[in-house]
Short mmCIF file of C-alpha atoms and ligand atoms in Angstrom, two decimals:
data_model
loop_
_atom_site.label_atom_id
_atom_site.label_comp_id
_atom_site.label_asym_id
_atom_site.label_seq_id
_atom_site.Cartn_x
_atom_site.Cartn_y
_atom_site.Cartn_z
CA MET A 1 178.97 178.24 108.85
CA PRO A 2 181.00 180.57 106.57
CA ASP A 3 179.38 183.81 105.38
CA VAL A 4 177.71 183.33 102.01
CA LEU A 5 176.71 186.12 99.65
CA GLY A 6 174.75 184.08 97.07
CA PRO A 7 171.02 184.10 96.38
CA LEU A 8 168.61 183.46 99.23
CA LEU A 9 167.33 179.91 99.57
CA ASN A 10 164.19 179.64 101.66
CA LEU A 11 163.48 176.34 103.29
CA VAL A 12 160.70 174.93 105.41
CA ARG A 13 161.38 172.53 108.23
CA LEU A 14 158.98 169.60 108.38
CA PRO A 15 158.02 167.90 111.65
CA ASN A 16 160.43 165.04 110.92
CA GLY A 17 163.25 167.59 110.57
CA ALA A 18 162.83 168.91 114.12
CA GLY A 19 166.18 169.51 115.74
CA LEU A 20 168.26 168.73 112.66
CA ASP A 21 171.02 171.14 111.65
CA LEU A 22 170.20 173.23 108.61
CA PRO A 23 171.99 172.20 105.41
CA ALA A 24 175.32 173.99 105.53
CA TYR A 25 178.55 174.56 103.66
CA GLU A 26 181.26 172.94 105.75
CA THR A 27 184.05 175.18 104.42
CA ALA A 28 184.26 178.63 102.87
CA GLY A 29 184.75 177.26 99.36
CA ALA A 30 182.48 174.22 99.52
CA ALA A 31 180.33 173.72 96.42
CA GLY A 32 177.71 171.71 98.24
CA MET A 33 175.80 171.99 101.49
CA ASP A 34 175.73 168.77 103.45
CA ILE A 35 172.23 167.46 104.10
CA ARG A 36 171.26 165.14 106.91
CA ALA A 37 169.12 162.06 107.25
CA ALA A 38 165.74 162.64 108.91
CA VAL A 39 165.20 159.00 109.83
CA GLU A 40 163.76 158.50 113.30
CA ALA A 41 166.36 158.45 116.05
CA ASP A 42 164.98 155.16 117.37
CA ALA A 43 164.62 153.63 113.90
CA PRO A 44 167.89 153.85 112.00
CA LEU A 45 167.82 152.57 108.45
CA THR A 46 169.88 149.55 107.54
CA LEU A 47 170.98 149.43 103.91
CA ALA A 48 172.07 145.95 102.98
CA PRO A 49 174.56 145.47 100.14
CA GLY A 50 172.88 146.10 96.78
CA LYS A 51 169.81 147.70 98.36
CA ARG A 52 168.49 151.23 97.92
CA ALA A 53 166.30 153.50 100.02
CA LEU A 54 164.70 156.91 99.75
CA VAL A 55 165.94 158.80 102.78
CA PRO A 56 163.96 161.82 104.04
CA THR A 57 165.76 165.08 104.84
CA GLY A 58 163.05 166.91 106.78
CA PHE A 59 163.11 170.01 104.57
CA ILE A 60 161.22 171.59 101.69
CA PHE A 61 163.28 174.03 99.62
CA GLU A 62 162.07 177.03 97.69
CA ILE A 63 164.70 177.17 94.98
CA PRO A 64 164.87 180.52 93.19
CA GLN A 65 163.62 180.46 89.61
CA GLY A 66 166.50 180.01 87.17
CA PHE A 67 168.27 177.63 89.54
CA GLU A 68 168.16 173.91 90.28
CA MET A 69 169.50 171.93 93.17
CA GLN A 70 171.57 168.82 92.58
CA VAL A 71 171.73 166.01 95.11
CA ARG A 72 175.20 164.57 94.96
CA PRO A 73 176.98 161.80 96.84
CA ARG A 74 179.64 162.44 99.48
CA SER A 75 182.94 160.99 98.39
CA GLY A 76 183.84 159.83 101.90
CA LEU A 77 180.74 157.65 102.16
CA ALA A 78 181.38 156.33 98.67
CA PHE A 79 185.04 155.56 99.29
CA LYS A 80 184.73 154.12 102.76
CA HIS A 81 181.36 152.35 102.52
CA GLY A 82 180.27 152.17 98.86
CA ILE A 83 177.31 154.46 99.64
CA THR A 84 176.25 156.71 96.80
CA CYS A 85 173.17 158.36 95.30
CA LEU A 86 171.63 156.00 92.78
CA ASN A 87 170.31 158.81 90.56
CA THR A 88 173.27 161.10 90.92
CA PRO A 89 173.06 163.96 90.36
CA GLY A 90 169.49 164.02 91.63
CA THR A 91 167.59 166.99 90.28
CA ILE A 92 165.45 169.20 92.50
CA ASP A 93 163.29 171.41 90.31
CA SER A 94 162.68 175.01 91.35
CA ASP A 95 158.92 174.38 91.38
CA TYR A 96 159.15 171.29 93.60
CA ARG A 97 157.50 171.82 96.96
CA GLY A 98 157.75 168.35 98.43
CA GLU A 99 160.29 167.08 100.92
CA VAL A 100 163.71 166.60 99.38
CA LYS A 101 164.73 162.96 99.62
CA VAL A 102 168.01 161.23 98.91
CA LEU A 103 168.04 157.96 97.01
CA LEU A 104 170.91 156.10 98.58
CA VAL A 105 172.26 152.79 97.34
CA ASN A 106 174.75 150.51 99.02
CA LEU A 107 177.35 149.35 96.49
CA GLY A 108 179.59 148.11 99.28
CA ASP A 109 179.74 144.60 100.69
CA GLU A 110 178.57 145.29 104.23
CA ASP A 111 175.37 146.60 105.83
CA PHE A 112 175.38 150.38 106.22
CA ILE A 113 173.33 152.01 108.97
CA VAL A 114 171.87 155.46 108.35
CA THR A 115 171.25 157.25 111.64
CA ARG A 116 169.34 160.45 112.36
CA GLY A 117 171.41 163.54 111.55
CA MET A 118 174.00 161.66 109.51
CA ARG A 119 175.30 163.76 106.61
CA ILE A 120 174.22 161.59 103.71
CA ALA A 121 174.64 163.79 100.61
CA GLN A 122 175.41 167.30 99.45
CA LEU A 123 173.20 169.85 97.73
CA VAL A 124 174.62 171.98 94.94
CA VAL A 125 172.54 174.95 93.75
CA ALA A 126 173.32 175.78 90.15
CA PRO A 127 171.90 178.06 87.45
CA VAL A 128 169.91 176.39 84.71
CA THR A 129 168.73 177.63 81.34
CA GLN A 130 165.46 176.59 79.81
CA VAL A 131 165.71 176.59 76.03
CA GLN A 132 163.09 177.14 73.38
CA VAL A 133 162.79 173.97 71.31
CA ALA A 134 162.53 174.37 67.53
CA GLU A 135 162.40 171.48 65.06
CA VAL A 136 164.46 172.06 61.88
CA SER A 137 165.03 169.89 58.81
CA GLU A 138 168.84 169.64 59.05
CA ALA A 139 171.51 170.21 61.68
CA GLY A 140 174.28 172.68 60.79
CA THR A 141 177.56 171.09 59.65
CA THR A 142 180.66 170.91 61.84
CA ALA A 143 184.19 169.45 61.56
CA ARG A 144 183.26 166.77 64.08
CA GLY A 145 180.07 165.76 62.36
CA ALA A 146 178.69 162.58 63.88
CA GLY A 147 182.05 161.48 65.29
CA GLY A 148 181.94 160.64 68.96
CA PHE A 149 182.58 157.89 71.49
CA GLY A 150 186.36 157.98 71.01
CA SER A 151 186.46 159.21 67.40
CA THR A 152 189.42 161.48 68.21
CA GLY A 153 191.43 158.61 69.66
CA ILE A 154 192.20 157.57 73.22
O1 LIG B 1 167.18 162.85 94.35
C1 LIG B 1 166.07 163.39 94.20
C2 LIG B 1 165.51 163.61 92.94
C3 LIG B 1 164.26 164.21 92.86
N1 LIG B 1 163.62 164.62 93.99
C4 LIG B 1 162.32 165.32 93.89
C5 LIG B 1 162.53 166.78 93.50
C6 LIG B 1 162.29 166.80 92.03
O2 LIG B 1 161.88 168.09 91.60
C7 LIG B 1 161.22 165.73 91.90
C8 LIG B 1 161.16 165.10 90.55
O3 LIG B 1 162.42 164.59 90.24
P1 LIG B 1 162.76 164.07 88.77
O4 LIG B 1 162.36 165.11 87.78
O5 LIG B 1 164.15 163.57 88.77
O6 LIG B 1 161.80 162.81 88.72
P2 LIG B 1 160.92 162.17 87.62
O7 LIG B 1 161.18 160.72 87.70
O8 LIG B 1 161.08 162.82 86.28
O9 LIG B 1 159.52 162.44 88.25
P3 LIG B 1 158.42 163.55 87.98
O10 LIG B 1 157.56 162.94 86.94
O11 LIG B 1 157.76 163.72 89.30
O12 LIG B 1 159.12 164.80 87.53
O13 LIG B 1 161.53 164.74 92.87
C9 LIG B 1 164.17 164.43 95.23
O14 LIG B 1 163.63 164.80 96.27
N2 LIG B 1 165.39 163.82 95.30
#
């Protein structure tokens, strides 16, 4: 794994994560750490076309306050097999202390088998800002106004 100088991310390995590689950046400039499936070795998961499944990862993450973790698909799985994350990008809140799971869906036309240790998604840690919400009577005017959805042309 390349050296990383970012914030510290504590994680806890659950019993079903025994022996799995830690999530890791595969290259020095990777945005996401690949995360692996913690399905039982003797019970791989078959995802039929059109079906979805919540796949365990075997880890609890302690995300630093002020950050979130996004669960994103891997383009190779999407391109080759039609496998993606249904709720992409999945949001892991910094106060979540449950096992991170990956909601995979098979948009391909063949069964896809998820085996133990397979790299099923990538985790991107990103800063987030919580705003203070204030209700006002009118929104400030802008040149765009309410124009959207192609208002500036194709
Ligand atoms: O792909 C995902 C998405 C979410 N989660 C976990 C972590 C997250 O902090 C929690 C809640 O996610 P989210 O806020 O998207 O779900 P919700 O439908 O709003 O549920 P809740 O009412 O529990 O917040 O579920 C995952 O493990 N994987």
